[in-house]
């Protein structure tokens, strides 16, 4: 079959008076690693739970692989979810946890055991099959949760903040591992995250959400370089938003050149350094200009000091104009 | 600091003495030689042998145990359902009232419960010709007030139960019923078992309600003890009290261990 794996039309979910998901339209293509990105309370988790079937929509339609799933309960949907808390069954060992979904399908014991062994091999947990979840580290638990959801070979794997519970070091490695696994298996991943860096670095496409609505869908490059609104420009990375005629201009800090002499660029501004944050691989400067405080990012230059008078300059196509 | 600690321990000592000295005395006096309950006449186990040869007392004990077993089992099943409903049912108007109604029997005077039960059974006998007052009616009466205790324990266990475990099971293809059997029930089983034990001990020593609903032929252990004490206390009662205290203490310790145990 062709066509999108997920098709959402006018989907709405209200909790009391608040619309957590508000008339959302969305299509996700086969084999994508799609990210739903937004701050807390933006509706991204509710949208994921609507896909899994844990919430029933108040309006709209939800199609998975061309089939209407709107009223279908979670246990009949061809999707599996990796929970933020992992939700591993504490009274079962790793192999029983991973095999749980296969037993529910009524798969023969021998076949199920082979499938479980294969998937545990894939996530490098083969020698932990007999352990209880309580005897595993955070990273191992995360891989059990992943294996448990993947063993059913779902049409879509839903991931709720898959990296949030890991420490920083482990997160970086796991990020690459998830992307590699997704490419290997070819399964569509739909991931919810509040971490824009995570979404940008992993996703093939992402949707930015705010107050229950999708404000922009695109590739990470599109969204960073051509944000649709001031909200997106501000939410993704850091942006200087300048008032220009007929709207605003989003200007990324790394697109601005910082110099002591007046630069030969079409746009210039004079200012004073207010703050310097040295981050090793780059330095961030806050510079007070005539109109506003601007943020500039450059490779570290230790000759700049707080209070110095400097010039800012940027190319004609450095900024991205915004209407709203 | 030391003065304050000593004061605290003294207060604690008095508190425990107040609670447990009478029980300790009963236990010691169960090994009394003398025929008089309050006079120490040397160590002996003769009252222990006398009790275990006392046919009427043993019969009453056996009846009490059977009633406790049945009523605790019924209360565990209904209390589990009630506790699950209270913890899991979506919010609806009047839910608070419903919750209070389940636990009301805990604070309801037993005399009131007893009279209402008696009226119910008398009415039922008039309309349907049964049930005859005795084993069944006592078991039903005990189950009604024990349900509240089981429901409370189950509800508390479910309140700190990670709901995503149940969602994960459903996500992996389990129907709600299979989810309950394979995930929820195994994880709250210790709470249900501890509720069962609580119901068992409550039934074992209930006197007031039992007297209302018991028939002429059905004398439970507490009733038997009560009537024999009225004829004068026999040192056998000390022995019996010791046995009951030990059984109840074991049940309580076991039920506490079940609730605290990490799965």
Coordinates of C-alpha atoms in Angstrom, one line a residue:
Chain A
X1 CA 0.0 0.0 0.0
X2 CA 1.1 3.5 -0.6
X3 CA 0.0 6.9 0.8
X4 CA 0.8 8.3 4.2
X5 CA 1.0 5.9 7.2
X6 CA -0.8 8.4 9.4
X7 CA -3.5 10.8 8.2
X8 CA -5.1 13.1 10.7
X9 CA -8.0 15.3 9.8
X10 CA -9.4 18.0 12.1
X11 CA -8.6 16.0 15.2
X12 CA -9.7 17.7 18.4
X13 CA -9.5 16.6 22.0
X14 CA -10.9 18.7 24.9
X15 CA -10.3 18.3 28.6
X16 CA -13.1 20.3 30.1
X17 CA -13.0 23.7 28.5
X18 CA -9.5 23.4 27.3
X19 CA -8.8 22.0 23.8
X20 CA -5.5 20.0 24.4
X21 CA -5.5 19.2 20.7
X22 CA -7.3 21.7 18.5
X23 CA -8.3 20.9 14.9
X24 CA -5.0 19.3 13.9
X25 CA -4.4 18.1 10.4
X26 CA -1.2 16.1 9.8
X27 CA 0.2 13.5 7.4
X28 CA 3.2 11.3 8.3
X29 CA 4.9 9.4 5.5
X30 CA 6.0 5.8 5.7
X31 CA 9.5 5.2 7.2
X32 CA 9.8 8.7 8.7
X33 CA 11.3 9.6 12.0
X34 CA 8.7 12.2 12.9
X35 CA 9.0 14.4 16.0
X36 CA 6.2 16.4 17.8
X37 CA 7.9 19.3 19.5
X38 CA 6.6 21.8 21.9
X39 CA 6.6 23.1 25.4
X40 CA 4.7 21.5 28.3
X41 CA 1.0 21.6 27.8
X42 CA 1.1 22.2 24.1
X43 CA -0.8 19.0 23.3
X44 CA 2.0 16.9 21.9
X45 CA 1.6 14.1 24.4
X46 CA -2.2 14.1 23.9
X47 CA -1.7 13.8 20.2
X48 CA 0.6 10.8 20.7
X49 CA -2.0 9.2 23.1
X50 CA -4.7 9.8 20.5
X51 CA -2.5 7.9 18.0
X52 CA -2.0 5.0 20.6
X53 CA -5.8 5.0 21.4
X54 CA -5.6 6.0 25.0
X55 CA -7.7 9.0 24.4
X56 CA -10.7 9.2 22.2
X57 CA -11.1 12.4 20.0
X58 CA -14.0 14.7 20.4
X59 CA -13.9 15.5 16.7
X60 CA -12.0 14.7 13.6
X61 CA -10.6 11.5 12.0
X62 CA -7.5 9.4 12.5
X63 CA -6.3 7.0 9.8
X64 CA -3.4 4.6 10.2
X65 CA -2.3 2.9 7.0
X66 CA -5.5 4.0 5.3
X67 CA -7.8 2.5 8.0
X68 CA -10.0 4.6 10.2
X69 CA -8.8 4.1 13.7
X70 CA -10.9 6.8 15.4
X71 CA -13.0 4.5 17.6
X72 CA -10.6 1.5 17.8
X73 CA -9.3 0.7 21.3
X74 CA -5.5 0.5 21.9
X75 CA -5.3 -3.3 21.9
X76 CA -6.5 -3.5 18.3
X77 CA -4.2 -0.8 16.9
X78 CA -1.1 -1.7 14.8
X79 CA 1.0 0.7 16.8
X80 CA 3.2 0.3 19.9
X81 CA 4.4 2.8 22.4
X82 CA 7.5 3.3 24.4
X83 CA 6.4 5.1 27.6
X84 CA 8.3 7.9 29.2
X85 CA 8.4 6.0 32.5
X86 CA 9.1 2.8 30.4
X87 CA 6.2 1.1 32.2
X88 CA 8.1 -2.2 32.5
X89 CA 6.1 -4.9 34.4
X90 CA 8.0 -5.2 37.7
X91 CA 6.8 -8.8 38.3
X92 CA 8.2 -10.1 35.1
X93 CA 11.8 -10.6 33.9
X94 CA 13.2 -9.0 30.8
X95 CA 12.3 -11.9 28.5
X96 CA 8.7 -12.1 29.9
X97 CA 8.3 -8.3 29.5
X98 CA 9.4 -8.4 25.9
X99 CA 7.4 -11.5 25.1
X100 CA 4.2 -10.2 26.7
X101 CA 2.8 -8.7 23.5
X102 CA 3.6 -11.9 21.5
X103 CA 1.8 -14.0 24.0
X104 CA -1.3 -11.8 23.7
X105 CA -1.3 -12.5 19.9
X106 CA -1.3 -16.2 20.8
X107 CA 2.0 -16.9 19.1
X108 CA 3.5 -20.3 19.6
X109 CA 6.0 -20.5 22.5
X110 CA 9.0 -21.5 20.4
X111 CA 8.5 -18.9 17.8
X112 CA 7.9 -16.2 20.4
X113 CA 11.1 -17.2 22.2
X114 CA 13.1 -16.8 19.0
X115 CA 11.6 -13.4 18.3
X116 CA 12.3 -12.3 21.9
X117 CA 15.9 -13.5 21.7
X118 CA 16.4 -11.8 18.3
X119 CA 15.1 -8.4 19.5
X120 CA 17.1 -8.6 22.8
X121 CA 20.2 -9.3 20.6
X122 CA 19.4 -6.2 18.6
X123 CA 19.3 -4.0 21.7
X124 CA 22.4 -5.7 23.2
X125 CA 20.5 -7.2 26.2
X126 CA 20.8 -10.9 25.4
X127 CA 22.6 -11.8 28.6
X128 CA 20.0 -9.9 30.8
X129 CA 16.9 -11.9 29.7
X130 CA 16.4 -13.4 33.1
X131 CA 16.8 -10.2 35.1
X132 CA 14.0 -8.2 36.7
X133 CA 13.6 -4.6 35.7
X134 CA 14.6 -3.5 39.2
X135 CA 18.0 -5.1 38.6
X136 CA 18.8 -3.0 35.5
X137 CA 20.3 0.4 35.0
X138 CA 18.3 3.3 33.4
X139 CA 19.8 2.8 30.0
X140 CA 19.1 -0.9 30.1
X141 CA 15.5 -0.4 31.1
X142 CA 15.1 2.0 28.2
X143 CA 16.3 -0.6 25.8
X144 CA 14.0 -3.2 27.3
X145 CA 11.1 -0.8 26.7
X146 CA 12.2 -0.3 23.2
X147 CA 12.6 -4.1 22.6
X148 CA 9.1 -4.7 24.0
X149 CA 7.5 -2.3 21.7
X150 CA 9.5 -3.3 18.6
X151 CA 9.1 -7.1 19.0
X152 CA 5.4 -6.8 17.8
X153 CA 6.7 -5.2 14.5
X154 CA 4.2 -2.4 14.7
X155 CA 3.4 -0.2 11.7
X156 CA 4.3 2.8 13.9
X157 CA 6.4 3.0 17.0
X158 CA 5.4 5.8 19.3
X159 CA 8.0 7.2 21.6
X160 CA 7.0 9.5 24.5
X161 CA 10.1 11.5 25.5
X162 CA 12.4 8.5 24.8
X163 CA 15.5 10.1 26.2
X164 CA 14.2 12.3 29.0
X165 CA 14.9 9.8 31.8
X166 CA 18.6 9.2 30.7
X167 CA 21.5 11.2 31.9
X168 CA 23.2 13.6 29.5
X169 CA 26.1 11.4 28.5
X170 CA 23.9 8.4 27.7
X171 CA 21.4 10.6 25.9
X172 CA 23.8 11.5 23.2
X173 CA 24.8 7.9 22.4
X174 CA 21.2 6.7 22.5
X175 CA 20.1 9.4 20.1
X176 CA 22.3 8.0 17.4
X177 CA 21.3 4.5 18.3
X178 CA 17.6 5.2 17.9
X179 CA 18.2 6.8 14.5
X180 CA 20.3 3.9 13.4
X181 CA 17.7 1.4 14.5
X182 CA 14.9 3.3 12.8
X183 CA 16.9 3.3 9.5
X184 CA 17.6 -0.4 9.9
X185 CA 14.1 -1.5 10.6
X186 CA 12.3 0.9 8.3
X187 CA 9.5 1.3 10.9
X188 CA 7.9 4.8 11.1
X189 CA 8.8 6.4 14.4
X190 CA 6.7 9.2 15.9
X191 CA 8.4 10.8 18.8
X192 CA 7.3 13.4 21.3
X193 CA 9.9 15.7 22.8
X194 CA 10.2 19.0 24.5
X195 CA 13.9 19.2 23.7
X196 CA 14.4 21.0 20.4
X197 CA 18.0 19.9 20.0
X198 CA 16.8 16.3 20.2
X199 CA 14.0 16.8 17.6
X200 CA 16.4 18.7 15.3
X201 CA 19.1 16.2 15.4
X202 CA 17.0 13.0 15.1
X203 CA 13.9 13.7 13.1
X204 CA 13.5 13.6 9.3
X205 CA 10.5 16.0 9.8
X206 CA 9.0 17.6 12.8
X207 CA 5.9 19.5 13.8
X208 CA 6.1 22.4 16.2
X209 CA 3.1 22.6 18.5
X210 CA 1.7 25.5 20.5
X211 CA -1.6 25.6 22.5
X212 CA -3.0 22.5 20.9
X213 CA -2.3 23.5 17.3
X214 CA 0.5 22.6 14.9
X215 CA 2.2 25.9 14.0
X216 CA 4.7 24.5 11.5
X217 CA 5.7 21.2 9.9
X218 CA 8.9 20.7 8.0
X219 CA 12.4 19.4 7.9
X220 CA 14.7 20.5 10.7
X221 CA 16.5 22.7 8.2
X222 CA 13.3 24.3 7.0
X223 CA 12.2 25.1 10.5
X224 CA 15.5 26.5 11.6
X225 CA 16.2 28.6 8.5
X226 CA 12.6 29.5 7.5
X227 CA 10.5 29.7 10.7
X228 CA 6.8 30.4 10.0
X229 CA 6.3 32.7 12.9
X230 CA 8.0 34.6 15.7
X231 CA 6.9 31.8 18.0
X232 CA 8.8 29.1 16.0
X233 CA 11.8 31.3 15.5
X234 CA 12.0 31.9 19.2
X235 CA 11.3 28.4 20.2
X236 CA 13.8 26.7 17.9
X237 CA 17.3 27.8 18.8
X238 CA 18.0 31.4 19.6
X239 CA 16.8 34.2 17.3
X240 CA 17.1 38.0 17.3
X241 CA 13.7 39.3 16.2
X242 CA 14.0 42.7 14.6
X243 CA 11.1 45.0 13.7
X244 CA 11.3 45.8 10.0
X245 CA 8.9 47.4 7.6
X246 CA 5.8 45.2 7.2
X247 CA 6.7 42.7 9.8
X248 CA 9.7 41.2 11.6
X249 CA 13.1 39.7 10.7
X250 CA 14.4 36.6 12.5
X251 CA 18.2 36.7 12.7
X252 CA 20.2 33.8 14.0
X253 CA 23.1 34.7 16.4
X254 CA 25.7 32.8 14.2
X255 CA 24.7 34.9 11.1
X256 CA 26.0 38.1 12.7
X257 CA 29.6 39.1 12.5
X258 CA 31.2 40.8 15.4
X259 CA 34.1 43.3 14.9
X260 CA 35.9 46.3 16.4
X261 CA 36.1 48.1 13.0
X262 CA 32.9 49.0 11.1
X263 CA 32.4 46.0 8.7
X264 CA 31.7 46.3 5.0
X265 CA 28.3 44.6 5.2
X266 CA 24.9 45.8 4.0
X267 CA 23.5 45.8 7.5
X268 CA 25.4 47.3 10.4
X269 CA 24.8 48.3 14.0
X270 CA 27.0 49.8 16.7
X271 CA 26.7 48.5 20.3
X272 CA 28.3 47.7 23.6
X273 CA 29.1 44.3 25.0
X274 CA 26.8 43.6 28.0
X275 CA 27.6 40.0 28.7
X276 CA 29.9 37.3 27.5
X277 CA 29.2 33.6 28.0
X278 CA 32.2 31.4 27.1
X279 CA 31.1 27.9 26.2
X280 CA 34.3 26.4 25.0
X281 CA 33.5 25.8 21.3
X282 CA 31.8 29.2 21.0
X283 CA 31.1 32.4 22.9
X284 CA 27.7 34.0 23.2
X285 CA 27.6 37.8 23.5
X286 CA 24.7 40.0 24.6
X287 CA 25.2 43.4 22.9
X288 CA 23.2 46.5 23.6
X289 CA 22.5 48.3 20.3
X290 CA 20.4 51.4 19.7
X291 CA 17.1 49.5 19.4
X292 CA 17.5 46.3 21.3
X293 CA 19.8 43.8 23.0
X294 CA 21.1 41.4 20.4
X295 CA 22.6 37.9 20.9
X296 CA 25.6 37.1 18.8
X297 CA 27.5 33.7 18.6
X298 CA 31.0 33.5 17.4
X299 CA 34.1 31.3 17.8
X300 CA 35.7 32.5 21.1
X301 CA 37.8 35.7 20.8
X302 CA 39.3 36.5 24.2
X303 CA 40.2 40.0 23.2
X304 CA 36.6 41.1 23.6
X305 CA 35.8 42.4 27.0
X306 CA 32.6 43.4 28.8
X307 CA 31.9 47.1 28.1
X308 CA 33.8 47.2 24.8
X309 CA 32.2 49.1 21.9
X310 CA 31.8 46.9 18.9
X311 CA 30.2 46.7 15.5
X312 CA 27.7 44.1 14.3
X313 CA 27.1 43.3 10.7
X314 CA 25.1 40.8 8.6
X315 CA 24.5 39.9 5.0
X316 CA 21.4 41.0 3.1
X317 CA 20.0 37.4 3.1
X318 CA 21.1 36.5 6.6
X319 CA 17.7 37.1 8.2
X320 CA 14.3 35.5 7.5
X321 CA 11.3 37.8 7.2
X322 CA 8.2 36.9 9.3
X323 CA 4.6 38.1 8.9
X324 CA 3.4 37.1 12.3
Chain B
X1 CA 19.8 15.6 74.9
X2 CA 20.2 12.5 77.0
X3 CA 17.6 13.8 79.5
X4 CA 15.1 14.3 76.7
X5 CA 15.8 10.8 75.2
X6 CA 15.3 9.3 78.6
X7 CA 12.0 11.1 79.1
X8 CA 10.8 10.0 75.6
X9 CA 11.7 6.4 76.4
X10 CA 9.9 6.5 79.7
X11 CA 6.7 7.8 78.1
X12 CA 7.0 5.1 75.4
X13 CA 7.5 2.5 78.1
X14 CA 4.4 3.6 80.0
X15 CA 2.4 3.7 76.8
X16 CA 3.3 0.2 75.8
X17 CA 2.8 -1.1 79.3
X18 CA -0.7 0.3 79.3
X19 CA -1.4 -1.4 76.0
X20 CA 0.3 -4.8 76.5
X21 CA 0.6 -5.5 80.2
X22 CA -2.9 -6.9 80.4
X23 CA -2.2 -9.2 77.5
X24 CA 1.1 -10.3 79.0
X25 CA -0.6 -11.1 82.3
X26 CA -3.2 -13.2 80.5
X27 CA -0.5 -15.1 78.7
X28 CA 1.4 -15.7 81.9
X29 CA -1.7 -16.8 83.8
X30 CA -2.6 -19.3 81.1
X31 CA 0.3 -21.4 82.6
X32 CA -1.1 -21.0 86.1
X33 CA -1.6 -24.1 88.3
X34 CA -4.3 -22.6 90.5
X35 CA -8.0 -23.0 89.8
X36 CA -8.4 -19.3 90.7
X37 CA -7.7 -17.0 87.8
X38 CA -6.0 -14.3 89.8
X39 CA -3.9 -16.3 92.2
X40 CA -0.5 -17.7 91.1
X41 CA -0.2 -21.3 92.1
X42 CA 2.9 -22.4 90.2
X43 CA 3.6 -23.3 86.6
X44 CA 1.4 -25.8 84.8
X45 CA 0.1 -26.6 81.3
X46 CA -3.0 -28.4 82.6
X47 CA -5.4 -25.7 81.4
X48 CA -3.9 -25.9 78.0
X49 CA -4.8 -29.6 77.9
X50 CA -8.2 -28.9 79.4
X51 CA -9.0 -26.4 76.6
X52 CA -8.0 -28.7 73.8
X53 CA -10.2 -31.4 75.3
X54 CA -13.1 -29.0 75.6
X55 CA -15.4 -30.3 72.9
X56 CA -17.9 -27.3 73.0
X57 CA -15.2 -24.7 72.8
X58 CA -13.4 -26.5 69.9
X59 CA -16.7 -26.8 68.0
X60 CA -17.3 -23.0 68.5
X61 CA -13.7 -22.3 67.3
X62 CA -14.1 -24.5 64.2
X63 CA -17.4 -22.7 63.4
X64 CA -15.7 -19.3 63.8
X65 CA -12.8 -20.2 61.6
X66 CA -15.1 -21.5 58.8
X67 CA -17.3 -18.4 59.0
X68 CA -14.1 -16.2 59.0
X69 CA -12.8 -18.0 56.0
X70 CA -16.0 -17.6 53.9
X71 CA -16.7 -14.1 54.9
X72 CA -13.1 -12.9 54.4
X73 CA -13.1 -14.5 50.9
X74 CA -16.4 -12.9 49.9
X75 CA -15.3 -9.6 51.3
X76 CA -12.0 -9.8 49.5
X77 CA -13.7 -10.4 46.1
X78 CA -16.3 -7.6 46.5
X79 CA -13.9 -5.3 48.3
X80 CA -11.4 -5.7 45.4
X81 CA -14.1 -4.8 42.9
X82 CA -15.1 -1.8 45.0
X83 CA -11.6 -0.6 45.6
X84 CA -10.8 -0.9 41.9
X85 CA -13.9 1.0 40.9
X86 CA -13.1 3.8 43.4
X87 CA -9.5 4.1 42.2
X88 CA -10.1 3.7 38.5
X89 CA -13.6 4.8 37.5
X90 CA -13.6 8.1 35.7
X91 CA -14.9 11.1 37.7
X92 CA -18.6 11.3 37.8
X93 CA -21.1 13.4 39.9
X94 CA -21.6 11.9 43.3
X95 CA -18.4 10.0 43.3
X96 CA -17.3 11.4 46.7
X97 CA -20.6 10.2 48.2
X98 CA -20.2 6.8 46.6
X99 CA -16.7 6.6 48.2
X100 CA -18.0 7.5 51.6
X101 CA -20.8 5.0 51.3
X102 CA -18.3 2.2 50.8
X103 CA -16.4 3.0 53.9
X104 CA -19.3 4.0 56.1
X105 CA -19.7 0.5 57.7
X106 CA -16.2 1.1 59.3
X107 CA -17.6 3.9 61.5
X108 CA -21.2 2.7 61.7
X109 CA -22.1 1.5 65.3
X110 CA -22.2 -2.3 65.1
X111 CA -25.5 -2.3 67.0
X112 CA -27.1 -0.4 64.2
X113 CA -25.6 -2.7 61.6
X114 CA -26.7 -5.7 63.6
X115 CA -30.3 -4.6 63.9
X116 CA -30.5 -3.7 60.3
X117 CA -29.1 -7.1 59.3
X118 CA -31.5 -8.9 61.6
X119 CA -34.4 -7.0 60.1
X120 CA -33.2 -7.9 56.7
X121 CA -32.9 -11.6 57.5
X122 CA -36.3 -11.7 59.3
X123 CA -37.9 -10.0 56.3
X124 CA -36.2 -12.4 53.9
X125 CA -37.3 -15.4 55.9
X126 CA -40.9 -14.2 55.8
X127 CA -40.8 -13.5 52.1
X128 CA -38.6 -16.3 50.7
X129 CA -38.6 -18.7 53.7
X130 CA -34.8 -18.4 54.2
X131 CA -32.0 -18.2 54.8
X132 CA -32.1 -19.9 58.1
X133 CA -30.2 -17.9 60.7
X134 CA -26.8 -19.5 61.4
X135 CA -23.6 -20.0 59.5
X136 CA -24.8 -18.3 56.3
X137 CA -26.3 -15.2 57.9
X138 CA -23.3 -14.7 60.2
X139 CA -20.9 -15.0 57.2
X140 CA -23.0 -12.5 55.2
X141 CA -23.1 -10.0 58.1
X142 CA -19.3 -10.2 58.6
X143 CA -18.7 -9.8 54.9
X144 CA -20.7 -6.6 54.8
X145 CA -18.5 -4.7 57.2
X146 CA -15.2 -6.4 56.1
X147 CA -15.7 -5.2 52.5
X148 CA -14.9 -1.6 53.6
X149 CA -11.5 -2.7 54.9
X150 CA -10.5 -4.6 51.8
X151 CA -11.7 -1.7 49.6
X152 CA -9.7 0.8 51.5
X153 CA -6.5 -1.3 51.3
X154 CA -6.9 -2.0 47.6
X155 CA -7.8 1.6 46.8
X156 CA -4.7 2.8 48.6
X157 CA -2.5 0.4 46.7
X158 CA -4.0 1.4 43.3
X159 CA -3.6 5.1 44.1
X160 CA 0.2 4.8 43.9
X161 CA 0.1 2.3 41.1
X162 CA 1.6 3.5 37.8
X163 CA -1.3 3.7 35.5
X164 CA 1.0 3.5 32.5
X165 CA 1.6 -0.2 33.3
X166 CA -2.0 -0.9 32.5
X167 CA -1.8 1.2 29.4
X168 CA 1.4 -0.6 28.3
X169 CA -0.4 -3.9 28.6
X170 CA -3.3 -2.7 26.5
X171 CA -0.9 -1.2 24.0
X172 CA 0.7 -4.6 23.6
X173 CA -2.6 -6.2 22.7
X174 CA -4.2 -7.1 26.0
X175 CA -7.9 -6.6 26.4
X176 CA -8.9 -4.7 29.6
X177 CA -9.8 -8.0 31.3
X178 CA -6.5 -9.7 30.4
X179 CA -4.7 -6.5 31.5
X180 CA -6.4 -6.8 34.9
X181 CA -5.5 -10.5 35.3
X182 CA -1.9 -10.3 34.0
X183 CA -0.7 -6.9 35.3
X184 CA -3.0 -5.2 37.8
X185 CA -4.0 -8.2 39.9
X186 CA -0.5 -9.7 40.3
X187 CA 0.7 -6.3 41.5
X188 CA -2.1 -5.6 43.9
X189 CA -2.3 -9.2 45.2
X190 CA -0.4 -8.4 48.4
X191 CA -2.9 -5.7 49.2
X192 CA -5.8 -8.1 48.5
X193 CA -4.2 -10.8 50.7
X194 CA -3.6 -8.3 53.5
X195 CA -7.2 -7.2 53.2
X196 CA -8.3 -10.8 53.4
X197 CA -6.3 -11.4 56.6
X198 CA -7.8 -8.2 58.1
X199 CA -11.3 -9.4 57.3
X200 CA -10.5 -12.8 58.7
X201 CA -9.4 -11.5 62.1
X202 CA -12.3 -9.0 62.2
X203 CA -14.8 -11.9 61.6
X204 CA -13.0 -14.2 64.1
X205 CA -13.6 -11.8 67.1
X206 CA -16.8 -10.1 66.2
X207 CA -19.4 -10.5 68.9
X208 CA -22.0 -7.8 68.7
X209 CA -23.2 -8.3 65.1
X210 CA -22.9 -12.0 65.4
X211 CA -25.3 -12.1 68.4
X212 CA -28.0 -10.3 66.3
X213 CA -27.9 -12.6 63.3
X214 CA -26.9 -16.0 64.9
X215 CA -29.4 -18.8 65.2
X216 CA -30.0 -21.0 68.2
X217 CA -27.6 -23.7 67.0
X218 CA -24.8 -21.5 65.9
X219 CA -22.5 -20.4 68.7
X220 CA -19.2 -18.8 67.5
X221 CA -16.1 -18.7 69.6
X222 CA -16.6 -15.1 71.0
X223 CA -20.2 -15.9 71.9
X224 CA -19.1 -19.1 73.6
X225 CA -16.4 -17.2 75.6
X226 CA -18.7 -14.5 76.5
X227 CA -21.4 -16.9 77.9
X228 CA -18.8 -19.0 79.8
X229 CA -17.3 -15.9 81.4
X230 CA -20.7 -14.9 82.7
X231 CA -20.7 -18.2 84.7
X232 CA -17.3 -17.3 86.2
X233 CA -14.0 -17.1 84.6
X234 CA -12.2 -20.4 84.1
X235 CA -8.4 -20.4 83.6
X236 CA -9.1 -22.0 80.2
X237 CA -10.2 -18.6 79.0
X238 CA -6.6 -17.3 79.6
X239 CA -5.3 -20.1 77.4
X240 CA -7.9 -19.3 74.7
X241 CA -7.0 -15.6 74.9
X242 CA -3.4 -16.4 74.5
X243 CA -4.1 -18.5 71.4
X244 CA -6.2 -15.8 69.8
X245 CA -3.6 -13.1 70.5
X246 CA -0.9 -15.1 68.9
X247 CA -3.0 -15.9 65.9
X248 CA -4.1 -12.3 65.4
X249 CA -0.6 -11.0 65.9
X250 CA 0.7 -13.4 63.3
X251 CA -2.0 -12.4 60.9
X252 CA -1.3 -8.7 61.4
X253 CA 2.5 -9.1 61.0
X254 CA 2.0 -11.2 57.9
X255 CA -0.4 -8.7 56.4
X256 CA 1.9 -5.8 57.2
X257 CA 4.8 -7.7 55.5
X258 CA 2.6 -8.4 52.4
X259 CA 1.7 -4.7 52.0
X260 CA 5.2 -3.4 52.5
X261 CA 6.9 -6.0 50.3
X262 CA 8.4 -4.6 47.1
X263 CA 7.3 -6.6 44.0

